[in-house]
Every structure is written in C-alpha cells, then in structure tokens.
C-alpha cells in the first residue's frame, strides 16, 4: 500500500522509501534510501522517473489513487539506472500508450534493459528540447556522466522546480518529504556521503551541470533520492560546487588496517604529529570503519596517509579493497604517502604506495615502514610526517 504525497497543485511524489536497504552496490546505506518518482496530474498525466523494480507495484498503487495509470501520457526518464527505471516495465504494461522521453543514450540503455522496449513509443530529447503538457512547459537539460552517459535533468519554470535526478540526492529514507523537516546535520552528512561515493569521479561534469542552472528560477530541487530541497537551496548548491572541486578543509586523515597493532601505533603517531600543529585529524581503521563513510572523509581532506601491515608479502585485503574503490572515484588534489609494519619481509606499504599513484594522490615521500614493532625512531618519523603534512596544509601550499 502506498500513498502519494502532494507537493504542489497537480504535482505529487509517488516514489518509494526503501527503509531496509543497507547495501547499494557496495555503499552502506545505513539510513536506507528512497526512489523518488513524481506525477503531474492534468489532462495528459506525466510520470517523472520510476522506481526500483521491486517497488513498481507500490508506484502504480500511488499513481492509481490520483489517475488511472493507463492515462499516463508521458514518462520522462531522466536516468536509466535500474534504481529509477527498474519499474518501467510494469509502468509501460499499465500505460502502453505513454510516450517515453529520454536522451538518445537513455533510449539506447532502456532498450538494452527491457526486451519489450523496442515497441515502446520513444521521444529522444537533448538540451534545448522541451515538452508542453498539463498547461506547463518542461525543459530538458542533458547532463552526460552525472551520473551515467544518459543522464538529464528536467526543469519546469511554471513550478520553478528542478527534477535533478541523482544530483543533489541522498541515500536517506527520510521520515519527511522536505529538507526543512529533517535534521540539517543528518541531511548534509548524507548528501556529502552520497556525492563522495556516487559523483566524486564526475566533478567537472557536476560543475557544468550546476552551471547550466544559472539564470533558472528554482524554488525547489526534487532529486531522485532522499528529500526535496526547498529551504537550503543555496547551501546544497554551494556545497556541490565545493565538492566538485574536492575542496579541502585543513584536515589530515589516516586510513589503515593493522594485524598486531604496530601499523596502528604508526597511524596514531602520524595523527599526533598533525594534531599538535592544529589541523583537524581523523583516524580510520578499515576493520571497523565503513568504506563509504571513509570516502566521505576523503572528499574534503587535504592530506591522506594510508597504511597497511604486510600479510603474505602484500597489503591487507581490506586496504586493497578500499584502494580499488578509491581508484574508481579518483579524489582530486590530495597528497600523502603510505606506511606500515611488516615481519621478516615487507610489501604492504609499497603496494599502497604504488596504488596511490594510480589513484592520482601526490606522494610526498617514500613509505615509512618498520619491522615487527615500531621503535622510538620509527614513531618519531611518523610523527614528523604528520607535522610536515600539517605544515603544508596550514600554508595551503599546492606545490
Ligand atoms: Fe540513482 Fe545513477 O542512479
């Protein structure tokens, strides 16, 4: 059973809240998520986006409380990833005459996902194209790679509303519909985490997307996940511009895994060195820290030091997994190095050091290593590294 939620005259949220999801392709969604779909009622009803396949019946139930689903005239598919298009098969069974509006890439992807889509009535759109329906005009703005090549956003000047797709979203099954009805701290935490894990790789595209909104009168931003922004628009737009540049706070983080505590002792010494210079620090043990939360810390750190003990001549699996994840996200403008303990033969810290180059993290010095247990001198070297990085952070030096 589902109930639509009214946003404005003739505009309803008909999406689904996924309270139970805790893993969104590897991203720990501890507050669940939502798949936001919107219905514009009127003489030619318009459905904007769909939901994950398992929530399709819920979507249709919501729609049917407002209009006969078979009367849906247009389905705007801003993005074909399955969290937004999965329910489209059922929607099209219910509304076979609907015209499906998407970018060329969107049409291509939907045809690949849905074997029956060959017979759907598609309209391909690009930036500059629009739809006039239900007494309003809907402008399409193509935003390739924010998040997939097919992505676009839809702007309705009559409602001063941007349907922003993944942009400005949060994996947050919120207890309310709007940003001013939830804790702003929680909301910004989830918005930042979402950006870091989903969009960080596409910073330049995100910047372009935000730039394309210049001059548009926007009173509400309705993303495909989480709450609708109606109060804190300036805050989220400014945050997106900062995040798109991976703008760094005066902060150093140490991310590591440890076998017998030696690598952890080194991590603590690096943190101590940085902290005494007055920069913000964060020590993140990958055995107990969630990777998606760690990536959120990476987004706005200046310096990143990553450590691993050596296990069977290589780095620890937790660290390898994290580095692989980070390589895909390519955080920009970060610097640091690696460290770690080993027994009779090294390997872990060197593996991390090599991975940092692939990720694009500037390596400020060779790895710091120690054998079995860090000596006083080893810990002093770690502390000195923390101090050196902190001095660079404070001076704001990029070179
Ligand atoms: Fe929420 Fe790129 O899908």
Tab-separated table of C-alpha atoms and ligand atoms in Angstrom:
chain	number	residue	atom	x	y	z
A	1	UNK	CA	0.000	0.000	0.000
A	2	UNK	CA	1.304	3.419	-0.881
A	3	UNK	CA	0.017	6.918	-0.680
A	4	UNK	CA	1.055	9.764	-2.931
A	5	UNK	CA	2.328	12.902	-1.223
A	6	UNK	CA	1.212	16.260	-2.551
A	7	UNK	CA	3.995	18.729	-3.377
A	8	UNK	CA	2.037	21.383	-5.269
A	9	UNK	CA	-1.183	21.720	-7.216
A	10	UNK	CA	-1.145	18.794	-9.679
A	11	UNK	CA	2.284	17.579	-8.521
A	12	UNK	CA	2.744	14.503	-6.331
A	13	UNK	CA	5.559	12.330	-5.013
A	14	UNK	CA	4.719	8.770	-5.996
A	15	UNK	CA	8.048	7.147	-5.173
A	16	UNK	CA	9.061	4.526	-2.656
A	17	UNK	CA	11.071	4.595	0.539
A	18	UNK	CA	13.407	1.638	0.849
A	19	UNK	CA	13.798	1.536	4.629
A	20	UNK	CA	15.652	-1.772	4.685
A	21	UNK	CA	18.363	-1.427	2.069
A	22	UNK	CA	21.811	-1.433	3.643
A	23	UNK	CA	23.957	-2.099	0.582
A	24	UNK	CA	23.592	-0.044	-2.569
A	25	UNK	CA	26.172	-1.587	-4.915
A	26	UNK	CA	28.721	-1.629	-2.105
A	27	UNK	CA	27.674	1.646	-0.477
A	28	UNK	CA	26.466	1.111	3.083
A	29	UNK	CA	23.102	2.876	3.156
A	30	UNK	CA	22.573	2.796	6.890
A	31	UNK	CA	19.629	5.200	6.660
A	32	UNK	CA	18.044	3.356	3.728
A	33	UNK	CA	17.158	5.301	0.605
A	34	UNK	CA	14.225	6.416	-1.478
A	35	UNK	CA	13.471	6.153	-5.176
A	36	UNK	CA	11.642	9.347	-5.970
A	37	UNK	CA	9.130	9.395	-8.791
A	38	UNK	CA	6.827	12.325	-9.457
A	39	UNK	CA	3.407	12.513	-11.067
A	40	UNK	CA	1.967	15.601	-12.709
A	41	UNK	CA	-1.758	15.234	-12.971
A	42	UNK	CA	-3.811	17.011	-15.605
A	43	UNK	CA	-5.274	16.235	-18.993
A	44	UNK	CA	-2.151	14.326	-20.067
A	45	UNK	CA	-0.565	12.910	-16.880
A	46	UNK	CA	3.225	12.905	-16.762
A	47	UNK	CA	5.289	10.459	-14.714
A	48	UNK	CA	8.819	11.581	-13.972
A	49	UNK	CA	11.073	8.589	-13.423
A	50	UNK	CA	10.171	5.241	-11.959
A	51	UNK	CA	11.423	3.194	-9.002
A	52	UNK	CA	13.473	0.076	-8.362
A	53	UNK	CA	11.701	-2.963	-9.865
A	54	UNK	CA	10.652	-4.422	-6.511
A	55	UNK	CA	8.702	-1.220	-5.737
A	56	UNK	CA	6.845	-0.979	-9.080
A	57	UNK	CA	3.518	-2.143	-7.632
A	58	UNK	CA	3.818	0.463	-4.895
A	59	UNK	CA	4.394	3.164	-7.513
A	60	UNK	CA	1.384	2.053	-9.550
A	61	UNK	CA	-0.735	1.893	-6.408
A	62	UNK	CA	0.193	5.509	-5.615
A	63	UNK	CA	-0.495	6.611	-9.173
A	64	UNK	CA	-3.858	4.862	-9.246
A	65	UNK	CA	-5.022	6.920	-6.263
A	66	UNK	CA	-4.651	10.009	-8.431
A	67	UNK	CA	-5.224	8.947	-12.039
A	68	UNK	CA	-5.947	5.796	-13.987
A	69	UNK	CA	-2.390	4.577	-14.772
A	70	UNK	CA	-3.469	3.767	-18.341
A	71	UNK	CA	-3.980	7.505	-18.911
A	72	UNK	CA	-0.325	8.373	-18.277
A	73	UNK	CA	0.602	10.175	-21.469
A	74	UNK	CA	4.290	10.851	-20.869
A	75	UNK	CA	7.023	9.111	-18.914
A	76	UNK	CA	10.095	11.271	-18.532
A	77	UNK	CA	13.092	9.026	-17.881
A	78	UNK	CA	15.841	11.296	-16.616
A	79	UNK	CA	18.182	8.379	-15.957
A	80	UNK	CA	18.084	4.719	-16.925
A	81	UNK	CA	19.976	3.218	-13.987
A	82	UNK	CA	17.762	0.491	-12.564
A	83	UNK	CA	17.026	2.241	-9.277
A	84	UNK	CA	14.990	4.687	-11.392
A	85	UNK	CA	13.983	2.606	-14.380
A	86	UNK	CA	13.540	-0.864	-12.872
A	87	UNK	CA	9.784	-0.377	-12.508
A	88	UNK	CA	9.385	0.945	-16.023
A	89	UNK	CA	8.456	-2.450	-17.479
A	90	UNK	CA	5.380	-2.636	-15.242
A	91	UNK	CA	4.590	1.030	-15.792
A	92	UNK	CA	4.586	0.514	-19.549
A	93	UNK	CA	2.344	-2.530	-19.201
A	94	UNK	CA	-0.092	-0.322	-17.302
A	95	UNK	CA	0.309	2.644	-19.650
A	96	UNK	CA	1.186	1.145	-23.042
A	97	UNK	CA	0.345	4.321	-24.937
A	98	UNK	CA	2.679	6.525	-22.921
A	99	UNK	CA	5.459	8.294	-24.737
A	100	UNK	CA	8.830	7.641	-23.069
A	101	UNK	CA	11.022	10.719	-23.127
A	102	UNK	CA	14.766	10.257	-22.669
A	103	UNK	CA	18.111	11.246	-24.154
A	104	UNK	CA	19.455	9.186	-27.053
A	105	UNK	CA	21.696	7.292	-24.644
A	106	UNK	CA	18.747	6.833	-22.318
A	107	UNK	CA	16.670	5.278	-25.084
A	108	UNK	CA	19.583	3.035	-26.028
A	109	UNK	CA	20.044	1.863	-22.426
A	110	UNK	CA	16.338	1.294	-21.789
A	111	UNK	CA	16.135	-0.847	-24.927
A	112	UNK	CA	19.000	-2.949	-23.576
A	113	UNK	CA	17.463	-3.335	-20.136
A	114	UNK	CA	13.911	-4.043	-21.287
A	115	UNK	CA	13.489	-6.516	-24.153
A	116	UNK	CA	9.939	-5.261	-24.739
A	117	UNK	CA	11.118	-1.669	-25.054
A	118	UNK	CA	11.557	-1.996	-28.819
A	119	UNK	CA	7.818	-1.475	-29.090
A	120	UNK	CA	7.651	1.490	-26.706
A	121	UNK	CA	6.861	4.888	-28.105
A	122	UNK	CA	10.093	6.817	-27.502
A	123	UNK	CA	10.846	10.507	-27.891
A	124	UNK	CA	14.538	11.349	-27.893
A	125	UNK	CA	15.443	14.715	-26.401
A	126	UNK	CA	18.527	16.840	-25.791
A	127	UNK	CA	19.336	20.175	-24.186
A	128	UNK	CA	17.055	22.835	-25.648
A	129	UNK	CA	14.144	20.460	-26.205
A	130	UNK	CA	11.006	20.762	-24.155
A	131	UNK	CA	7.590	19.265	-23.581
A	132	UNK	CA	4.406	21.294	-23.242
A	133	UNK	CA	1.791	19.350	-21.342
A	134	UNK	CA	-0.646	19.745	-18.444
A	135	UNK	CA	-0.572	23.501	-19.093
A	136	UNK	CA	3.149	23.708	-18.295
A	137	UNK	CA	6.495	23.602	-20.051
A	138	UNK	CA	9.218	21.128	-19.157
A	139	UNK	CA	12.751	21.833	-20.380
A	140	UNK	CA	15.296	19.077	-20.722
A	141	UNK	CA	18.963	19.605	-19.943
A	142	UNK	CA	21.294	16.795	-20.893
A	143	UNK	CA	23.907	16.112	-18.171
A	144	UNK	CA	26.001	13.220	-19.514
A	145	UNK	CA	28.036	11.376	-16.845
A	146	UNK	CA	26.155	12.964	-13.981
A	147	UNK	CA	25.615	10.117	-13.304
A	148	UNK	CA	25.616	7.963	-16.477
A	149	UNK	CA	26.005	8.922	-20.161
A	150	UNK	CA	22.211	9.031	-20.497
A	151	UNK	CA	21.541	11.391	-17.596
A	152	UNK	CA	19.459	14.529	-17.920
A	153	UNK	CA	17.531	16.850	-15.626
A	154	UNK	CA	14.086	18.320	-16.233
A	155	UNK	CA	13.219	21.913	-15.353
A	156	UNK	CA	9.708	23.301	-15.048
A	157	UNK	CA	9.714	27.102	-14.966
A	158	UNK	CA	5.980	27.208	-14.283
A	159	UNK	CA	6.574	25.425	-10.969
A	160	UNK	CA	10.132	26.809	-10.527
A	161	UNK	CA	11.115	23.222	-9.941
A	162	UNK	CA	14.142	21.194	-10.998
A	163	UNK	CA	13.848	17.421	-11.227
A	164	UNK	CA	17.543	16.889	-10.688
A	165	UNK	CA	17.804	13.108	-10.928
A	166	UNK	CA	20.797	11.756	-8.912
A	167	UNK	CA	22.308	15.240	-8.454
A	168	UNK	CA	21.601	16.707	-5.004
A	169	UNK	CA	20.290	13.308	-3.862
A	170	UNK	CA	20.893	11.446	-0.645
A	171	UNK	CA	20.613	7.796	0.271
A	172	UNK	CA	18.226	8.653	3.051
A	173	UNK	CA	14.812	7.138	3.687
A	174	UNK	CA	13.799	10.298	5.482
A	175	UNK	CA	10.733	10.493	7.718
A	176	UNK	CA	9.605	13.551	5.765
A	177	UNK	CA	9.484	14.944	2.247
A	178	UNK	CA	11.411	18.224	2.591
A	179	UNK	CA	14.836	19.380	3.725
A	180	UNK	CA	13.405	21.707	6.389
A	181	UNK	CA	11.546	18.824	8.047
A	182	UNK	CA	14.647	16.795	8.925
A	183	UNK	CA	17.864	17.454	10.824
A	184	UNK	CA	20.074	19.584	8.599
A	185	UNK	CA	23.198	17.945	10.063
A	186	UNK	CA	21.960	14.468	9.158
A	187	UNK	CA	20.824	15.655	5.749
A	188	UNK	CA	24.134	17.311	4.865
A	189	UNK	CA	26.036	14.283	6.156
A	190	UNK	CA	24.038	12.037	3.835
A	191	UNK	CA	24.215	14.481	0.896
A	192	UNK	CA	28.001	14.683	1.228
A	193	UNK	CA	28.356	10.919	1.589
A	194	UNK	CA	26.185	10.440	-1.486
A	195	UNK	CA	28.223	12.927	-3.512
A	196	UNK	CA	31.524	11.366	-2.421
A	197	UNK	CA	30.512	7.807	-3.249
A	198	UNK	CA	28.373	8.335	-6.338
A	199	UNK	CA	29.512	11.534	-8.035
A	200	UNK	CA	33.086	12.300	-6.920
A	201	UNK	CA	34.542	10.877	-10.132
A	202	UNK	CA	32.404	13.267	-12.168
A	203	UNK	CA	33.359	16.568	-10.512
A	204	UNK	CA	33.863	18.542	-13.720
A	205	UNK	CA	30.529	17.306	-15.084
A	206	UNK	CA	28.782	18.183	-11.843
A	207	UNK	CA	30.245	21.690	-12.046
A	208	UNK	CA	28.925	22.022	-15.593
A	209	UNK	CA	25.522	20.753	-14.505
A	210	UNK	CA	25.326	23.288	-11.690
A	211	UNK	CA	26.495	25.968	-14.169
A	212	UNK	CA	23.649	25.051	-16.525
A	213	UNK	CA	21.204	26.046	-13.786
A	214	UNK	CA	22.463	29.628	-13.795
A	215	UNK	CA	19.617	32.018	-14.543
A	216	UNK	CA	16.886	29.467	-13.845
A	217	UNK	CA	14.415	30.434	-11.181
A	218	UNK	CA	14.376	27.472	-8.824
A	219	UNK	CA	12.264	27.255	-5.683
A	220	UNK	CA	12.578	23.510	-5.267
A	221	UNK	CA	15.053	20.834	-6.268
A	222	UNK	CA	13.481	17.407	-6.428
A	223	UNK	CA	16.196	14.729	-6.683
A	224	UNK	CA	15.720	11.028	-7.351
A	225	UNK	CA	16.827	10.036	-3.849
A	226	UNK	CA	16.132	11.492	-0.436
A	227	UNK	CA	14.352	14.689	0.458
A	228	UNK	CA	13.295	17.628	-1.712
A	229	UNK	CA	15.270	20.841	-1.223
A	230	UNK	CA	13.019	23.864	-0.690
A	231	UNK	CA	14.796	25.816	2.060
A	232	UNK	CA	18.516	25.135	1.876
A	233	UNK	CA	18.964	25.521	-1.890
A	234	UNK	CA	21.911	27.907	-1.630
A	235	UNK	CA	23.643	25.621	0.840
A	236	UNK	CA	23.370	22.465	-1.262
A	237	UNK	CA	24.321	24.249	-4.497
A	238	UNK	CA	27.370	25.857	-2.876
A	239	UNK	CA	28.306	22.541	-1.285
A	240	UNK	CA	28.098	20.861	-4.697
A	241	UNK	CA	30.451	23.444	-6.170
A	242	UNK	CA	32.919	22.854	-3.316
A	243	UNK	CA	32.627	19.086	-3.548
A	244	UNK	CA	33.011	19.172	-7.331
A	245	UNK	CA	36.449	20.658	-6.744
A	246	UNK	CA	37.196	18.262	-3.862
A	247	UNK	CA	37.796	21.495	-1.946
A	248	UNK	CA	39.949	20.612	1.032
A	249	UNK	CA	39.470	21.537	4.645
A	250	UNK	CA	42.556	21.933	6.830
A	251	UNK	CA	42.389	18.258	7.579
A	252	UNK	CA	44.559	15.131	7.538
A	253	UNK	CA	43.157	11.646	7.623
A	254	UNK	CA	44.933	8.364	8.232
A	255	UNK	CA	43.267	5.259	6.821
A	256	UNK	CA	44.759	1.856	7.634
A	257	UNK	CA	44.383	-1.729	8.687
A	258	UNK	CA	46.591	-3.424	11.225
A	259	UNK	CA	47.422	-7.033	12.142
A	260	UNK	CA	49.025	-6.813	15.590
A	261	UNK	CA	48.808	-3.122	16.408
A	262	UNK	CA	52.160	-1.931	15.008
A	263	UNK	CA	50.653	-0.205	11.963
A	264	UNK	CA	48.011	1.272	14.257
A	265	UNK	CA	50.725	2.686	16.522
A	266	UNK	CA	52.268	4.327	13.461
A	267	UNK	CA	48.859	5.750	12.486
A	268	UNK	CA	48.483	7.224	15.974
A	269	UNK	CA	51.920	8.847	15.734
A	270	UNK	CA	51.094	10.457	12.372
A	271	UNK	CA	47.823	11.756	13.807
A	272	UNK	CA	49.611	13.082	16.904
A	273	UNK	CA	52.149	14.929	14.763
A	274	UNK	CA	49.437	16.594	12.674
A	275	UNK	CA	47.149	17.337	15.610
A	276	UNK	CA	49.800	19.226	17.540
A	277	UNK	CA	50.097	21.609	14.587
A	278	UNK	CA	46.398	22.371	14.865
A	279	UNK	CA	44.888	20.722	11.794
A	280	UNK	CA	41.794	18.554	12.020
A	281	UNK	CA	42.586	14.847	12.069
A	282	UNK	CA	40.710	11.620	11.625
A	283	UNK	CA	41.996	8.095	12.253
A	284	UNK	CA	40.064	5.451	10.332
A	285	UNK	CA	40.703	1.748	10.866
A	286	UNK	CA	39.216	-0.114	7.903
A	287	UNK	CA	38.332	-3.131	10.048
A	288	UNK	CA	35.760	-1.092	11.932
A	289	UNK	CA	35.045	1.847	9.596
A	290	UNK	CA	32.575	1.655	6.767
A	291	UNK	CA	34.242	2.284	3.397
A	292	UNK	CA	31.510	4.668	2.205
A	293	UNK	CA	31.950	6.785	5.349
A	294	UNK	CA	35.726	6.806	4.867
A	295	UNK	CA	35.287	8.045	1.291
A	296	UNK	CA	33.123	10.865	2.615
A	297	UNK	CA	36.089	11.907	4.809
A	298	UNK	CA	38.415	11.665	1.810
A	299	UNK	CA	36.282	14.132	-0.177
A	300	UNK	CA	37.288	17.178	1.847
A	301	UNK	CA	40.629	16.185	3.305
A	302	UNK	CA	43.822	17.866	2.171
A	303	UNK	CA	46.191	15.063	3.139
A	304	UNK	CA	45.588	11.347	3.051
A	305	UNK	CA	48.004	8.836	4.576
A	306	UNK	CA	47.216	5.180	4.068
A	307	UNK	CA	48.768	2.301	5.969
A	308	UNK	CA	48.825	-1.450	5.811
A	309	UNK	CA	50.614	-4.244	7.584
A	310	UNK	CA	52.141	-6.850	5.316
A	311	UNK	CA	50.350	-10.181	5.036
A	312	UNK	CA	51.927	-12.883	2.868
A	313	UNK	CA	54.149	-10.227	1.237
A	314	UNK	CA	51.250	-7.978	0.166
A	315	UNK	CA	48.936	-5.381	1.685
A	316	UNK	CA	45.937	-6.430	3.771
A	317	UNK	CA	42.788	-7.277	1.778
A	318	UNK	CA	40.728	-4.551	3.486
A	319	UNK	CA	43.214	-1.931	2.341
A	320	UNK	CA	43.378	-3.372	-1.187
A	321	UNK	CA	39.583	-3.236	-1.447
A	322	UNK	CA	39.500	0.337	-0.231
A	323	UNK	CA	42.223	1.427	-2.661
A	324	UNK	CA	40.399	-0.217	-5.575
A	325	UNK	CA	37.238	1.652	-4.605
A	326	UNK	CA	39.152	4.921	-4.314
A	327	UNK	CA	40.863	4.383	-7.666
A	328	UNK	CA	37.442	4.410	-9.302
A	329	UNK	CA	36.436	7.624	-7.553
A	330	UNK	CA	39.700	9.482	-8.222
A	331	UNK	CA	39.677	12.154	-5.496
A	332	UNK	CA	41.363	15.270	-6.884
A	333	UNK	CA	44.106	17.391	-5.365
A	334	UNK	CA	45.052	15.183	-2.413
A	335	UNK	CA	48.564	14.444	-1.171
A	336	UNK	CA	50.093	11.994	1.274
A	337	UNK	CA	52.012	8.746	1.359
A	338	UNK	CA	51.876	5.226	2.771
A	339	UNK	CA	53.184	3.462	5.838
A	340	UNK	CA	53.020	0.105	7.558
A	341	UNK	CA	54.727	-2.571	9.559
A	342	UNK	CA	55.952	-5.928	8.363
A	343	UNK	CA	57.661	-9.001	9.809
A	344	UNK	CA	60.613	-10.544	8.085
A	345	UNK	CA	59.773	-9.151	4.670
A	346	UNK	CA	57.939	-6.037	3.533
A	347	UNK	CA	55.431	-5.449	0.761
A	348	UNK	CA	52.251	-3.928	2.200
A	349	UNK	CA	53.323	-0.285	2.425
A	350	UNK	CA	54.919	-0.498	-1.032
A	351	UNK	CA	51.674	-1.890	-2.510
A	352	UNK	CA	49.793	1.039	-1.023
A	353	UNK	CA	52.402	3.490	-2.299
A	354	UNK	CA	52.052	2.131	-5.851
A	355	UNK	CA	48.267	2.294	-5.617
A	356	UNK	CA	48.385	5.948	-4.546
A	357	UNK	CA	49.992	6.811	-7.881
A	358	UNK	CA	47.195	5.052	-9.785
A	359	UNK	CA	44.584	6.942	-7.780
A	360	UNK	CA	46.307	10.240	-8.553
A	361	UNK	CA	47.317	11.110	-4.998
A	362	UNK	CA	50.554	13.092	-4.912
A	363	UNK	CA	53.150	11.136	-2.933
A	364	UNK	CA	55.157	13.494	-0.763
A	365	UNK	CA	57.766	10.957	0.404
A	366	UNK	CA	58.688	7.280	0.311
A	367	UNK	CA	56.664	4.904	2.530
A	368	UNK	CA	57.511	4.780	6.208
A	369	UNK	CA	57.977	1.180	7.299
A	370	UNK	CA	59.070	-0.726	10.351
A	371	UNK	CA	59.866	-4.308	11.198
A	372	UNK	CA	57.667	-6.128	13.739
A	373	UNK	CA	57.213	-3.290	16.235
A	374	UNK	CA	57.887	0.400	15.640
A	375	UNK	CA	60.883	1.711	17.538
A	376	UNK	CA	61.020	5.111	19.147
A	377	UNK	CA	62.745	6.385	15.974
A	378	UNK	CA	60.082	4.830	13.718
A	379	UNK	CA	57.336	6.555	15.660
A	380	UNK	CA	59.266	9.811	15.620
A	381	UNK	CA	59.460	9.526	11.814
A	382	UNK	CA	55.681	9.019	11.674
A	383	UNK	CA	55.116	11.995	13.930
A	384	UNK	CA	57.422	14.091	11.765
A	385	UNK	CA	55.417	13.078	8.696
A	386	UNK	CA	52.227	14.226	10.401
A	387	UNK	CA	53.856	17.543	11.281
A	388	UNK	CA	55.232	18.048	7.779
A	389	UNK	CA	51.881	17.380	6.149
A	390	UNK	CA	50.121	19.629	8.650
A	391	UNK	CA	52.517	22.469	7.872
A	392	UNK	CA	51.732	22.121	4.202
A	393	UNK	CA	48.007	22.039	4.916
A	394	UNK	CA	48.265	25.175	7.021
A	395	UNK	CA	50.330	27.030	4.456
A	396	UNK	CA	47.830	25.982	1.770
A	397	UNK	CA	50.740	25.085	-0.452
A	398	UNK	CA	49.917	23.052	-3.502
A	399	UNK	CA	53.497	22.504	-4.507
B	1	LIG	FE1	20.187	6.741	-8.526
B	1	LIG	FE2	22.567	6.669	-11.026
B	1	LIG	O1	21.047	6.115	-10.067
